[in-house]
């Protein structure tokens, strides 16, 4: 069983930066893809960024050029570096893992098997 624990959320002013971390315990297949999703109150869950086992990344249009997803396989840790934050980025951010060896780093939440409990990011304008 895989457990995912997010950290690094907090409150920041508009224009600021944060780095989220997701520590994965348990077995993560080398074929796994991992992703970051977010959900703001009253809104649907949104795929933010994903990375596949070859390191290829995918981003939502709303975060391209501002967010960077990366992973440290030795530490079983996923990161999301966020810059130029705005109030529209305020949400609960979730880490997720897709253990399929054929995963493609999708931004569709239903394709992921494991989820963390989330970390809150609040951006004040």
Short mmCIF file of C-alpha atoms in Angstrom, two decimals:
data_model
loop_
_atom_site.label_atom_id
_atom_site.label_comp_id
_atom_site.label_asym_id
_atom_site.label_seq_id
_atom_site.Cartn_x
_atom_site.Cartn_y
_atom_site.Cartn_z
CA UNK A 1 0.00 0.00 0.00
CA UNK A 2 1.24 3.47 -0.86
CA UNK A 3 0.84 6.40 1.49
CA UNK A 4 1.29 9.98 0.35
CA UNK A 5 1.82 12.88 2.74
CA UNK A 6 1.88 16.46 1.51
CA UNK A 7 3.62 19.36 3.23
CA UNK A 8 4.74 22.89 2.50
CA UNK A 9 1.41 24.63 2.20
CA UNK A 10 0.68 27.89 3.94
CA UNK A 11 -0.31 31.49 3.50
CA UNK A 12 1.54 33.76 1.11
CA UNK A 13 0.96 37.12 -0.47
CA UNK A 14 0.23 37.48 -4.15
CA UNK A 15 3.39 37.27 -6.18
CA UNK A 16 5.06 35.02 -3.68
CA UNK A 17 6.33 31.47 -3.94
CA UNK A 18 5.87 28.16 -2.17
CA UNK A 19 7.27 24.68 -2.59
CA UNK A 20 5.05 21.74 -1.85
CA UNK A 21 6.47 18.33 -1.03
CA UNK A 22 4.87 14.91 -1.14
CA UNK A 23 6.55 12.09 0.69
CA UNK A 24 5.62 8.64 -0.54
CA UNK A 25 5.93 5.60 1.68
CA UNK A 26 5.42 2.06 0.56
CA UNK A 27 6.26 0.62 -2.82
CA UNK A 28 6.19 2.92 -5.82
CA UNK A 29 6.66 1.09 -9.07
CA UNK A 30 9.22 2.60 -11.41
CA UNK A 31 6.38 2.87 -13.87
CA UNK A 32 4.33 5.14 -11.66
CA UNK A 33 3.26 8.59 -12.65
CA UNK A 34 2.65 11.23 -10.05
CA UNK A 35 0.64 14.37 -10.06
CA UNK A 36 -0.57 17.40 -8.18
CA UNK A 37 -4.21 18.34 -8.10
CA UNK A 38 -6.04 21.15 -6.36
CA UNK A 39 -9.56 21.94 -5.30
CA UNK A 40 -10.88 25.32 -4.25
CA UNK A 41 -14.11 25.69 -2.27
CA UNK A 42 -17.10 25.32 -4.54
CA UNK A 43 -14.99 24.25 -7.50
CA UNK A 44 -14.18 20.94 -9.10
CA UNK A 45 -10.85 19.25 -8.61
CA UNK A 46 -8.30 20.45 -11.13
CA UNK A 47 -5.19 18.72 -12.39
CA UNK A 48 -2.23 21.05 -11.93
CA UNK A 49 0.88 19.15 -12.96
CA UNK A 50 2.01 15.59 -13.57
CA UNK A 51 5.22 13.72 -14.24
CA UNK A 52 5.75 10.28 -15.73
CA UNK A 53 8.45 7.72 -15.02
CA UNK A 54 10.67 9.18 -17.75
CA UNK A 55 10.48 12.63 -16.23
CA UNK A 56 8.16 14.08 -18.83
CA UNK A 57 5.91 16.72 -17.39
CA UNK A 58 2.48 18.09 -18.11
CA UNK A 59 0.91 21.27 -16.78
CA UNK A 60 -2.47 22.89 -16.70
CA UNK A 61 -2.56 26.00 -18.85
CA UNK A 62 -3.33 28.07 -15.77
CA UNK A 63 0.04 27.26 -14.18
CA UNK A 64 2.38 26.91 -17.15
CA UNK A 65 5.47 29.02 -16.70
CA UNK A 66 4.80 29.47 -12.98
CA UNK A 67 4.80 25.95 -11.48
CA UNK A 68 7.42 23.23 -11.79
CA UNK A 69 6.88 19.61 -10.86
CA UNK A 70 9.87 17.45 -10.01
CA UNK A 71 10.67 14.28 -8.16
CA UNK A 72 13.52 12.77 -6.20
CA UNK A 73 13.21 9.04 -6.74
CA UNK A 74 15.87 8.25 -4.17
CA UNK A 75 13.81 10.03 -1.55
CA UNK A 76 10.43 8.94 -2.90
CA UNK A 77 9.46 12.60 -2.84
CA UNK A 78 7.48 14.69 -5.28
CA UNK A 79 7.74 18.48 -5.37
CA UNK A 80 5.73 21.35 -6.75
CA UNK A 81 7.56 24.66 -6.96
CA UNK A 82 5.04 27.46 -7.29
CA UNK A 83 5.87 31.03 -8.20
CA UNK A 84 3.99 34.22 -9.04
CA UNK A 85 1.10 33.01 -6.96
CA UNK A 86 -2.25 34.74 -7.17
CA UNK A 87 -5.52 34.48 -5.27
CA UNK A 88 -6.76 32.12 -7.99
CA UNK A 89 -4.18 29.57 -6.81
CA UNK A 90 -5.80 29.35 -3.38
CA UNK A 91 -6.90 25.74 -2.89
CA UNK A 92 -6.22 22.49 -1.16
CA UNK A 93 -3.40 20.77 -3.03
CA UNK A 94 -3.28 17.01 -3.30
CA UNK A 95 -0.50 14.64 -4.30
CA UNK A 96 -1.45 11.56 -6.27
CA UNK A 97 0.15 8.45 -7.74
CA UNK A 98 -0.80 6.27 -10.70
CA UNK A 99 0.86 2.88 -10.40
CA UNK A 100 0.03 1.70 -13.91
CA UNK A 101 3.15 0.90 -15.94
CA UNK A 102 1.33 2.45 -18.90
CA UNK A 103 0.47 5.72 -17.22
CA UNK A 104 1.15 8.87 -19.21
CA UNK A 105 1.18 11.56 -16.58
CA UNK A 106 -2.41 12.58 -17.04
CA UNK A 107 -4.14 15.53 -15.43
CA UNK A 108 -7.31 13.48 -15.04
CA UNK A 109 -7.82 12.58 -11.42
CA UNK A 110 -9.76 9.37 -12.09
CA UNK A 111 -6.62 7.81 -13.54
CA UNK A 112 -4.79 7.98 -10.22
CA UNK A 113 -4.82 5.25 -7.62
CA UNK A 114 -3.47 6.88 -4.48
CA UNK A 115 -4.10 10.26 -2.88
CA UNK A 116 -2.72 12.24 -0.01
CA UNK A 117 -4.86 14.23 2.41
CA UNK A 118 -3.81 17.55 1.00
CA UNK A 119 -2.07 20.72 2.08
CA UNK A 120 -3.76 24.13 2.05
CA UNK A 121 -2.36 26.99 0.01
CA UNK A 122 -3.84 30.42 0.64
CA UNK A 123 -2.76 33.41 -1.41
CA UNK A 124 -3.81 36.84 -0.25
CA UNK A 125 -4.03 39.78 -2.63
#
